[in-house]
C-alpha cells in the first residue's frame, strides 16, 4: 500500500468517526453537558423533567432567574436532548431554604407527567439549585434520591485576584489578567460571562478584582466605569465585585496631605468616594485592604491601630451594605 493511499484511508476513517469525536481543550471545565450514553437512564430522566418550576419569594423575572432557566435549558438539551417547559414562579409564602439555599423535589402531575421544582430562598438559591440538578444528572444519580437540599454556611464566598491594572498577575508567570482594563468599558470580553458562570456553578458569590498591593487609580472615575462594566457581566450570576483599597488613596488621588483615619477630612473623603463607587456599582461588595505589611501604607503610619483604620472604611461602607476585610 502506498503512503498516499494510507493517508487517504486514514482520512476516510476520521470522517466516518467524526460525530463521535470532540476536541476537548478544557475551556468548558466541569460544565460539560454532553449527551448521556445510557439510553434507559436518559429516558427516565427525560420523563421526569418534562416540566421544571423555578420558585422564588423574590422577583421571578430577575436576570438571575433568567440565567438559571437558560442554564437548565442548555444542560437538559445537551444531556438529554429535550426542551423542557421551564416556568418561573413567585411563591406566596415561606420557602424551605435560607436566602441562597435551595430545595429540589419531584412529583407526578396529570397523566404521570414528570415535574421538578427548584425552590430557592431567593433567585440566587434557584440558580444554585439549577446547577445542583445538572450535577446530579451528570453524576448519573437517580431522581428517586430527591429531594435535594443545600444551604451555605458562609455568606460571602469570594475569589481573591492578585491582578494589577497593567494586566500582570503577582506571583503568576503563565499569563495575563482576565480583566482587560485598557479595552474596558467599550469592549467587554465574553470570557467575563464564562468566568461568572463557572464561579456561580460552585457557589462563588464575590470577586475581588485587584491585587492587595493596591493601585489607588482603580478608585478613580476612569476605572470605576471599567469596574462597573465587569460588575454588569457578573451580576446576573449573583456575583458582587470587591476592590482593594490603598490606604493612602486620599493623598495620592484625593489631594490631601494625610491619610490619618481620625482626620475629619480623610473621613469625609472616604465617605464621598464610597458614595461615588455605589453610584457606578449599586451592589458593590466592599474593600479588601492590605495595610502596614510589606511596605504598604496603613493606619500605623499615623500611630493608629488597625481597628481604627478598618472602622474608617467600614463607617463609609456600612450605609450601603458593604464590608471591609
mmCIF file of C-alpha atoms in Angstrom:
data_model
loop_
_atom_site.group_PDB
_atom_site.id
_atom_site.type_symbol
_atom_site.label_atom_id
_atom_site.label_comp_id
_atom_site.label_asym_id
_atom_site.label_seq_id
_atom_site.Cartn_x
_atom_site.Cartn_y
_atom_site.Cartn_z
ATOM 1 C CA UNK A 1 0.000 0.000 0.000
ATOM 2 C CA UNK A 2 1.448 3.358 -0.984
ATOM 3 C CA UNK A 3 1.841 6.162 1.563
ATOM 4 C CA UNK A 4 -0.726 8.356 -0.226
ATOM 5 C CA UNK A 5 -3.314 5.561 -0.114
ATOM 6 C CA UNK A 6 -2.719 5.010 3.603
ATOM 7 C CA UNK A 7 -3.246 8.731 4.241
ATOM 8 C CA UNK A 8 -6.452 8.673 2.171
ATOM 9 C CA UNK A 9 -7.857 5.677 4.080
ATOM 10 C CA UNK A 10 -6.959 7.206 7.433
ATOM 11 C CA UNK A 11 -8.739 10.401 6.424
ATOM 12 C CA UNK A 12 -11.838 8.457 5.424
ATOM 13 C CA UNK A 13 -11.902 6.692 8.795
ATOM 14 C CA UNK A 14 -11.666 10.029 10.617
ATOM 15 C CA UNK A 15 -14.546 11.432 8.564
ATOM 16 C CA UNK A 16 -16.701 8.407 9.435
ATOM 17 C CA UNK A 17 -15.829 8.732 13.128
ATOM 18 C CA UNK A 18 -16.314 12.495 13.096
ATOM 19 C CA UNK A 19 -19.624 12.600 15.030
ATOM 20 C CA UNK A 20 -18.048 10.501 17.777
ATOM 21 C CA UNK A 21 -15.019 12.741 18.183
ATOM 22 C CA UNK A 22 -14.959 16.032 20.033
ATOM 23 C CA UNK A 23 -11.906 18.110 20.729
ATOM 24 C CA UNK A 24 -11.506 18.994 24.403
ATOM 25 C CA UNK A 25 -9.356 21.959 25.357
ATOM 26 C CA UNK A 26 -10.553 22.181 28.957
ATOM 27 C CA UNK A 27 -12.370 25.506 28.499
ATOM 28 C CA UNK A 28 -15.736 24.006 29.436
ATOM 29 C CA UNK A 29 -14.307 22.941 32.801
ATOM 30 C CA UNK A 30 -16.839 20.716 34.602
ATOM 31 C CA UNK A 31 -19.806 22.276 32.784
ATOM 32 C CA UNK A 32 -19.853 19.630 30.064
ATOM 33 C CA UNK A 33 -23.397 18.875 29.051
ATOM 34 C CA UNK A 34 -22.616 16.041 26.650
ATOM 35 C CA UNK A 35 -25.372 13.544 25.847
ATOM 36 C CA UNK A 36 -25.793 10.796 28.466
ATOM 37 C CA UNK A 37 -24.889 7.499 26.792
ATOM 38 C CA UNK A 38 -27.102 5.203 28.869
ATOM 39 C CA UNK A 39 -30.366 5.188 26.901
ATOM 40 C CA UNK A 40 -32.517 3.837 29.722
ATOM 41 C CA UNK A 41 -31.167 6.359 32.222
ATOM 42 C CA UNK A 42 -31.519 9.221 29.766
ATOM 43 C CA UNK A 43 -35.145 8.313 29.012
ATOM 44 C CA UNK A 44 -36.024 8.036 32.698
ATOM 45 C CA UNK A 45 -34.513 11.456 33.314
ATOM 46 C CA UNK A 46 -36.334 12.923 30.329
ATOM 47 C CA UNK A 47 -39.705 11.646 31.555
ATOM 48 C CA UNK A 48 -39.250 13.229 34.980
ATOM 49 C CA UNK A 49 -38.003 16.536 33.589
ATOM 50 C CA UNK A 50 -40.812 17.397 31.201
ATOM 51 C CA UNK A 51 -41.723 20.346 33.408
ATOM 52 C CA UNK A 52 -39.456 22.353 35.688
ATOM 53 C CA UNK A 53 -40.733 25.004 38.081
ATOM 54 C CA UNK A 54 -38.325 27.623 39.410
ATOM 55 C CA UNK A 55 -39.808 29.071 42.591
ATOM 56 C CA UNK A 56 -38.560 32.121 44.487
ATOM 57 C CA UNK A 57 -40.095 34.518 47.020
ATOM 58 C CA UNK A 58 -38.497 37.387 45.113
ATOM 59 C CA UNK A 59 -38.641 38.610 41.524
ATOM 60 C CA UNK A 60 -39.485 35.625 39.309
ATOM 61 C CA UNK A 61 -38.387 37.610 36.238
ATOM 62 C CA UNK A 62 -35.000 38.752 37.523
ATOM 63 C CA UNK A 63 -31.816 38.454 35.483
ATOM 64 C CA UNK A 64 -30.609 35.723 37.845
ATOM 65 C CA UNK A 65 -33.801 33.715 37.256
ATOM 66 C CA UNK A 66 -33.314 34.143 33.512
ATOM 67 C CA UNK A 67 -29.787 32.724 33.555
ATOM 68 C CA UNK A 68 -30.938 29.874 35.828
ATOM 69 C CA UNK A 69 -33.624 28.947 33.304
ATOM 70 C CA UNK A 70 -31.229 29.227 30.377
ATOM 71 C CA UNK A 71 -28.614 27.088 32.150
ATOM 72 C CA UNK A 72 -31.231 24.380 32.669
ATOM 73 C CA UNK A 73 -32.374 24.560 29.042
ATOM 74 C CA UNK A 74 -28.809 24.297 27.790
ATOM 75 C CA UNK A 75 -27.944 21.493 30.209
ATOM 76 C CA UNK A 76 -31.044 19.391 29.586
ATOM 77 C CA UNK A 77 -30.776 19.918 25.846
ATOM 78 C CA UNK A 78 -27.208 18.652 25.908
ATOM 79 C CA UNK A 79 -27.539 15.843 28.456
ATOM 80 C CA UNK A 80 -30.977 14.530 27.459
ATOM 81 C CA UNK A 81 -31.838 16.033 24.090
ATOM 82 C CA UNK A 82 -35.061 17.575 25.421
ATOM 83 C CA UNK A 83 -36.617 21.027 25.536
ATOM 84 C CA UNK A 84 -38.308 21.169 28.943
ATOM 85 C CA UNK A 85 -41.105 23.526 29.866
ATOM 86 C CA UNK A 86 -39.479 25.814 32.452
ATOM 87 C CA UNK A 87 -41.766 28.082 34.445
ATOM 88 C CA UNK A 88 -40.583 30.810 36.849
ATOM 89 C CA UNK A 89 -42.933 31.244 39.785
ATOM 90 C CA UNK A 90 -43.127 33.612 42.739
ATOM 91 C CA UNK A 91 -44.028 31.833 45.943
ATOM 92 C CA UNK A 92 -46.703 33.323 48.125
ATOM 93 C CA UNK A 93 -45.313 32.328 51.489
ATOM 94 C CA UNK A 94 -42.348 30.860 53.305
ATOM 95 C CA UNK A 95 -39.789 28.786 51.422
ATOM 96 C CA UNK A 96 -37.905 25.710 52.680
ATOM 97 C CA UNK A 97 -34.447 27.259 52.356
ATOM 98 C CA UNK A 98 -32.322 30.135 53.569
ATOM 99 C CA UNK A 99 -31.647 33.071 51.255
ATOM 100 C CA UNK A 100 -29.102 31.384 48.963
ATOM 101 C CA UNK A 101 -30.205 27.836 49.731
ATOM 102 C CA UNK A 102 -32.420 25.596 47.623
ATOM 103 C CA UNK A 103 -34.623 22.521 47.696
ATOM 104 C CA UNK A 104 -35.188 20.256 44.674
ATOM 105 C CA UNK A 105 -38.132 17.862 44.642
ATOM 106 C CA UNK A 106 -40.053 15.794 42.094
ATOM 107 C CA UNK A 107 -43.711 14.918 41.691
ATOM 108 C CA UNK A 108 -46.023 13.380 39.096
ATOM 109 C CA UNK A 109 -48.647 15.583 37.506
ATOM 110 C CA UNK A 110 -51.586 14.899 35.259
ATOM 111 C CA UNK A 111 -51.088 11.851 33.061
ATOM 112 C CA UNK A 112 -47.984 10.902 35.059
ATOM 113 C CA UNK A 113 -46.065 13.812 33.544
ATOM 114 C CA UNK A 114 -42.793 14.380 35.366
ATOM 115 C CA UNK A 115 -42.306 17.598 37.289
ATOM 116 C CA UNK A 116 -39.299 19.009 39.108
ATOM 117 C CA UNK A 117 -39.488 22.024 41.379
ATOM 118 C CA UNK A 118 -36.421 24.028 42.387
ATOM 119 C CA UNK A 119 -37.328 26.314 45.273
ATOM 120 C CA UNK A 120 -34.798 28.899 46.379
ATOM 121 C CA UNK A 121 -34.669 31.202 49.353
ATOM 122 C CA UNK A 122 -34.001 33.837 46.673
ATOM 123 C CA UNK A 123 -33.388 33.908 42.946
ATOM 124 C CA UNK A 124 -29.743 33.120 43.764
ATOM 125 C CA UNK A 125 -30.852 29.969 45.565
ATOM 126 C CA UNK A 126 -32.746 28.933 42.435
ATOM 127 C CA UNK A 127 -29.595 29.449 40.345
ATOM 128 C CA UNK A 128 -27.532 27.252 42.670
ATOM 129 C CA UNK A 129 -30.315 24.675 42.636
ATOM 130 C CA UNK A 130 -30.276 24.601 38.836
ATOM 131 C CA UNK A 131 -26.562 23.822 38.831
ATOM 132 C CA UNK A 132 -27.092 21.195 41.544
ATOM 133 C CA UNK A 133 -29.749 19.413 39.497
ATOM 134 C CA UNK A 134 -27.491 19.322 36.449
ATOM 135 C CA UNK A 135 -24.616 17.943 38.560
ATOM 136 C CA UNK A 136 -26.999 15.264 39.833
ATOM 137 C CA UNK A 137 -27.748 14.189 36.270
ATOM 138 C CA UNK A 138 -24.102 14.366 35.188
ATOM 139 C CA UNK A 139 -23.250 12.051 38.094
ATOM 140 C CA UNK A 140 -25.861 9.514 36.895
ATOM 141 C CA UNK A 141 -27.697 9.639 40.219
ATOM 142 C CA UNK A 142 -31.302 8.555 40.492
ATOM 143 C CA UNK A 143 -34.038 11.172 40.698
ATOM 144 C CA UNK A 144 -35.552 8.932 43.337
ATOM 145 C CA UNK A 145 -32.891 10.380 45.647
ATOM 146 C CA UNK A 146 -34.779 13.666 45.668
ATOM 147 C CA UNK A 147 -35.434 15.902 47.487
ATOM 148 C CA UNK A 148 -32.041 17.565 47.498
ATOM 149 C CA UNK A 149 -31.428 20.449 49.852
ATOM 150 C CA UNK A 150 -28.446 22.698 50.490
ATOM 151 C CA UNK A 151 -27.820 25.913 52.388
ATOM 152 C CA UNK A 152 -24.489 27.768 52.517
ATOM 153 C CA UNK A 153 -22.803 28.086 55.906
ATOM 154 C CA UNK A 154 -20.711 31.043 54.706
ATOM 155 C CA UNK A 155 -22.472 34.139 53.375
ATOM 156 C CA UNK A 156 -19.587 35.648 51.400
ATOM 157 C CA UNK A 157 -17.719 33.161 49.223
ATOM 158 C CA UNK A 158 -15.063 35.078 47.331
ATOM 159 C CA UNK A 159 -12.265 34.645 44.845
ATOM 160 C CA UNK A 160 -9.336 36.972 45.505
ATOM 161 C CA UNK A 161 -7.441 38.035 42.381
ATOM 162 C CA UNK A 162 -3.902 39.356 42.643
ATOM 163 C CA UNK A 163 -4.295 41.201 39.350
ATOM 164 C CA UNK A 164 -2.677 44.547 38.552
ATOM 165 C CA UNK A 165 -4.052 47.316 36.357
ATOM 166 C CA UNK A 166 -1.319 46.653 33.745
ATOM 167 C CA UNK A 167 -2.745 43.077 33.496
ATOM 168 C CA UNK A 168 0.236 41.441 35.171
ATOM 169 C CA UNK A 169 -0.626 38.999 37.942
ATOM 170 C CA UNK A 170 1.548 38.908 41.030
ATOM 171 C CA UNK A 171 3.196 35.531 41.706
ATOM 172 C CA UNK A 172 1.825 34.103 38.445
ATOM 173 C CA UNK A 173 4.029 33.594 35.387
ATOM 174 C CA UNK A 174 1.751 31.851 32.891
ATOM 175 C CA UNK A 175 -0.494 34.568 31.525
ATOM 176 C CA UNK A 176 -2.128 37.943 31.855
ATOM 177 C CA UNK A 177 -5.071 39.045 33.960
ATOM 178 C CA UNK A 178 -8.560 38.193 32.777
ATOM 179 C CA UNK A 179 -9.566 41.855 33.144
ATOM 180 C CA UNK A 180 -8.699 43.835 30.008
ATOM 181 C CA UNK A 181 -8.527 47.269 31.625
ATOM 182 C CA UNK A 182 -7.246 49.035 28.515
ATOM 183 C CA UNK A 183 -10.283 47.914 26.471
ATOM 184 C CA UNK A 184 -12.953 48.404 29.133
ATOM 185 C CA UNK A 185 -15.634 49.695 29.263
ATOM 186 C CA UNK A 186 -16.037 49.971 25.486
ATOM 187 C CA UNK A 187 -15.283 46.286 24.903
ATOM 188 C CA UNK A 188 -16.429 43.636 27.368
ATOM 189 C CA UNK A 189 -14.823 40.257 26.723
ATOM 190 C CA UNK A 190 -17.332 37.351 26.591
ATOM 191 C CA UNK A 191 -14.944 35.443 28.829
ATOM 192 C CA UNK A 192 -16.184 37.521 31.791
ATOM 193 C CA UNK A 193 -19.552 35.804 31.452
ATOM 194 C CA UNK A 194 -17.887 32.401 31.218
ATOM 195 C CA UNK A 195 -15.878 33.201 34.340
ATOM 196 C CA UNK A 196 -19.022 34.262 36.204
ATOM 197 C CA UNK A 197 -20.898 31.143 35.109
ATOM 198 C CA UNK A 198 -18.120 28.842 36.309
ATOM 199 C CA UNK A 199 -17.914 30.678 39.641
ATOM 200 C CA UNK A 200 -21.680 30.525 40.167
ATOM 201 C CA UNK A 201 -21.729 26.809 39.418
ATOM 202 C CA UNK A 202 -19.725 26.161 42.602
ATOM 203 C CA UNK A 203 -21.404 28.834 44.717
ATOM 204 C CA UNK A 204 -18.900 31.699 44.462
ATOM 205 C CA UNK A 205 -20.777 34.975 45.030
ATOM 206 C CA UNK A 206 -17.991 37.568 45.107
ATOM 207 C CA UNK A 207 -14.820 38.512 43.258
ATOM 208 C CA UNK A 208 -12.019 40.817 44.448
ATOM 209 C CA UNK A 209 -10.777 42.117 41.101
ATOM 210 C CA UNK A 210 -7.480 43.700 42.107
ATOM 211 C CA UNK A 211 -4.204 42.966 43.871
ATOM 212 C CA UNK A 212 -3.940 43.612 47.617
ATOM 213 C CA UNK A 213 -0.793 45.581 46.810
ATOM 214 C CA UNK A 214 -3.298 48.120 45.564
ATOM 215 C CA UNK A 215 -3.145 50.896 42.981
ATOM 216 C CA UNK A 216 -5.362 53.826 44.033
ATOM 217 C CA UNK A 217 -6.148 54.547 40.375
ATOM 218 C CA UNK A 218 -8.808 51.826 40.458
ATOM 219 C CA UNK A 219 -10.871 54.165 42.659
ATOM 220 C CA UNK A 220 -10.891 56.988 40.073
ATOM 221 C CA UNK A 221 -13.909 57.580 37.797
ATOM 222 C CA UNK A 222 -11.966 56.354 34.758
ATOM 223 C CA UNK A 223 -11.520 52.937 36.331
ATOM 224 C CA UNK A 224 -14.840 52.819 38.175
ATOM 225 C CA UNK A 225 -16.519 52.861 34.744
ATOM 226 C CA UNK A 226 -14.456 49.807 33.844
ATOM 227 C CA UNK A 227 -15.268 48.055 37.113
ATOM 228 C CA UNK A 228 -18.962 48.790 36.534
ATOM 229 C CA UNK A 229 -18.784 47.068 33.147
ATOM 230 C CA UNK A 230 -17.311 43.949 34.758
ATOM 231 C CA UNK A 231 -19.903 44.090 37.532
ATOM 232 C CA UNK A 232 -22.634 44.164 34.901
ATOM 233 C CA UNK A 233 -21.404 40.862 33.489
ATOM 234 C CA UNK A 234 -21.071 39.199 36.903
ATOM 235 C CA UNK A 235 -24.336 40.466 38.423
ATOM 236 C CA UNK A 236 -26.735 38.034 36.643
ATOM 237 C CA UNK A 237 -24.737 35.183 38.191
ATOM 238 C CA UNK A 238 -25.148 36.587 41.732
ATOM 239 C CA UNK A 239 -21.535 37.735 41.949
ATOM 240 C CA UNK A 240 -20.626 41.047 43.567
ATOM 241 C CA UNK A 241 -17.381 42.819 42.822
ATOM 242 C CA UNK A 242 -14.972 43.966 45.519
ATOM 243 C CA UNK A 243 -11.890 46.160 45.179
ATOM 244 C CA UNK A 244 -8.646 46.525 47.069
ATOM 245 C CA UNK A 245 -8.253 49.971 48.628
ATOM 246 C CA UNK A 246 -4.860 51.608 49.037
ATOM 247 C CA UNK A 247 -4.882 53.253 52.448
ATOM 248 C CA UNK A 248 -3.070 56.340 51.168
ATOM 249 C CA UNK A 249 -5.636 56.989 48.407
ATOM 250 C CA UNK A 250 -6.818 60.298 49.995
ATOM 251 C CA UNK A 251 -3.311 61.597 49.370
ATOM 252 C CA UNK A 252 -2.425 60.002 46.026
ATOM 253 C CA UNK A 253 -5.714 60.693 44.221
ATOM 254 C CA UNK A 254 -7.557 62.941 46.679
ATOM 255 C CA UNK A 255 -5.104 65.806 47.117
ATOM 256 C CA UNK A 256 -4.985 65.583 50.935
ATOM 257 C CA UNK A 257 -1.754 65.802 52.869
ATOM 258 C CA UNK A 258 -2.625 62.947 55.231
ATOM 259 C CA UNK A 259 -4.447 59.597 55.326
ATOM 260 C CA UNK A 260 -4.826 59.611 59.133
ATOM 261 C CA UNK A 261 -8.047 57.639 59.844
ATOM 262 C CA UNK A 262 -9.004 60.026 62.666
ATOM 263 C CA UNK A 263 -8.681 63.122 60.471
ATOM 264 C CA UNK A 264 -12.107 64.635 59.646
ATOM 265 C CA UNK A 265 -11.113 65.495 56.064
ATOM 266 C CA UNK A 266 -9.908 61.943 55.473
ATOM 267 C CA UNK A 267 -13.146 60.531 56.833
ATOM 268 C CA UNK A 268 -15.175 62.858 54.611
ATOM 269 C CA UNK A 269 -13.079 61.902 51.592
ATOM 270 C CA UNK A 270 -13.702 58.187 52.058
ATOM 271 C CA UNK A 271 -17.424 58.735 52.595
ATOM 272 C CA UNK A 272 -17.640 60.722 49.357
ATOM 273 C CA UNK A 273 -15.542 58.170 47.486
ATOM 274 C CA UNK A 274 -17.693 55.257 48.662
ATOM 275 C CA UNK A 275 -20.866 57.106 47.650
ATOM 276 C CA UNK A 276 -19.325 57.648 44.234
ATOM 277 C CA UNK A 277 -18.481 53.951 43.905
ATOM 278 C CA UNK A 278 -22.069 52.959 44.675
ATOM 279 C CA UNK A 279 -23.316 55.353 42.007
ATOM 280 C CA UNK A 280 -21.339 53.292 39.493
ATOM 281 C CA UNK A 281 -21.889 49.888 41.136
ATOM 282 C CA UNK A 282 -25.071 49.756 43.266
ATOM 283 C CA UNK A 283 -24.300 46.273 44.593
ATOM 284 C CA UNK A 284 -20.596 46.877 45.303
ATOM 285 C CA UNK A 285 -19.409 44.377 47.913
ATOM 286 C CA UNK A 286 -16.722 46.388 49.693
ATOM 287 C CA UNK A 287 -12.966 46.688 50.211
ATOM 288 C CA UNK A 288 -10.132 44.289 50.848
ATOM 289 C CA UNK A 289 -7.207 46.147 52.436
ATOM 290 C CA UNK A 290 -3.580 45.257 52.998
ATOM 291 C CA UNK A 291 -2.138 47.787 55.439
ATOM 292 C CA UNK A 292 1.292 48.225 57.099
ATOM 293 C CA UNK A 293 2.521 44.977 55.580
ATOM 294 C CA UNK A 294 5.389 44.552 53.106
ATOM 295 C CA UNK A 295 5.723 48.303 52.646
ATOM 296 C CA UNK A 296 2.026 49.059 52.132
ATOM 297 C CA UNK A 297 0.690 52.235 53.794
ATOM 298 C CA UNK A 298 -1.686 51.911 56.727
ATOM 299 C CA UNK A 299 -3.035 53.425 59.948
ATOM 300 C CA UNK A 300 0.126 52.617 61.883
ATOM 301 C CA UNK A 301 1.889 55.289 59.803
ATOM 302 C CA UNK A 302 -0.078 57.750 61.964
ATOM 303 C CA UNK A 303 0.154 55.902 65.266
ATOM 304 C CA UNK A 304 -3.346 54.447 64.820
ATOM 305 C CA UNK A 305 -4.496 50.861 65.263
ATOM 306 C CA UNK A 306 -5.722 48.527 62.542
ATOM 307 C CA UNK A 307 -9.166 48.674 64.144
ATOM 308 C CA UNK A 308 -9.209 52.462 63.729
ATOM 309 C CA UNK A 309 -8.127 52.090 60.117
ATOM 310 C CA UNK A 310 -10.739 49.435 59.385
ATOM 311 C CA UNK A 311 -13.513 51.426 61.061
ATOM 312 C CA UNK A 312 -12.712 54.431 58.863
ATOM 313 C CA UNK A 313 -13.676 52.406 55.791
ATOM 314 C CA UNK A 314 -16.416 50.403 57.489
ATOM 315 C CA UNK A 315 -18.223 53.593 58.521
ATOM 316 C CA UNK A 316 -18.317 54.718 54.880
ATOM 317 C CA UNK A 317 -19.433 51.308 53.564
ATOM 318 C CA UNK A 318 -22.000 50.376 56.224
ATOM 319 C CA UNK A 319 -24.891 52.572 54.968
ATOM 320 C CA UNK A 320 -24.654 50.790 51.615
ATOM 321 C CA UNK A 321 -24.345 47.256 52.979
ATOM 322 C CA UNK A 322 -20.668 46.914 52.063
ATOM 323 C CA UNK A 323 -17.912 45.431 54.215
ATOM 324 C CA UNK A 324 -14.204 45.922 54.774
ATOM 325 C CA UNK A 325 -11.832 42.990 55.041
#
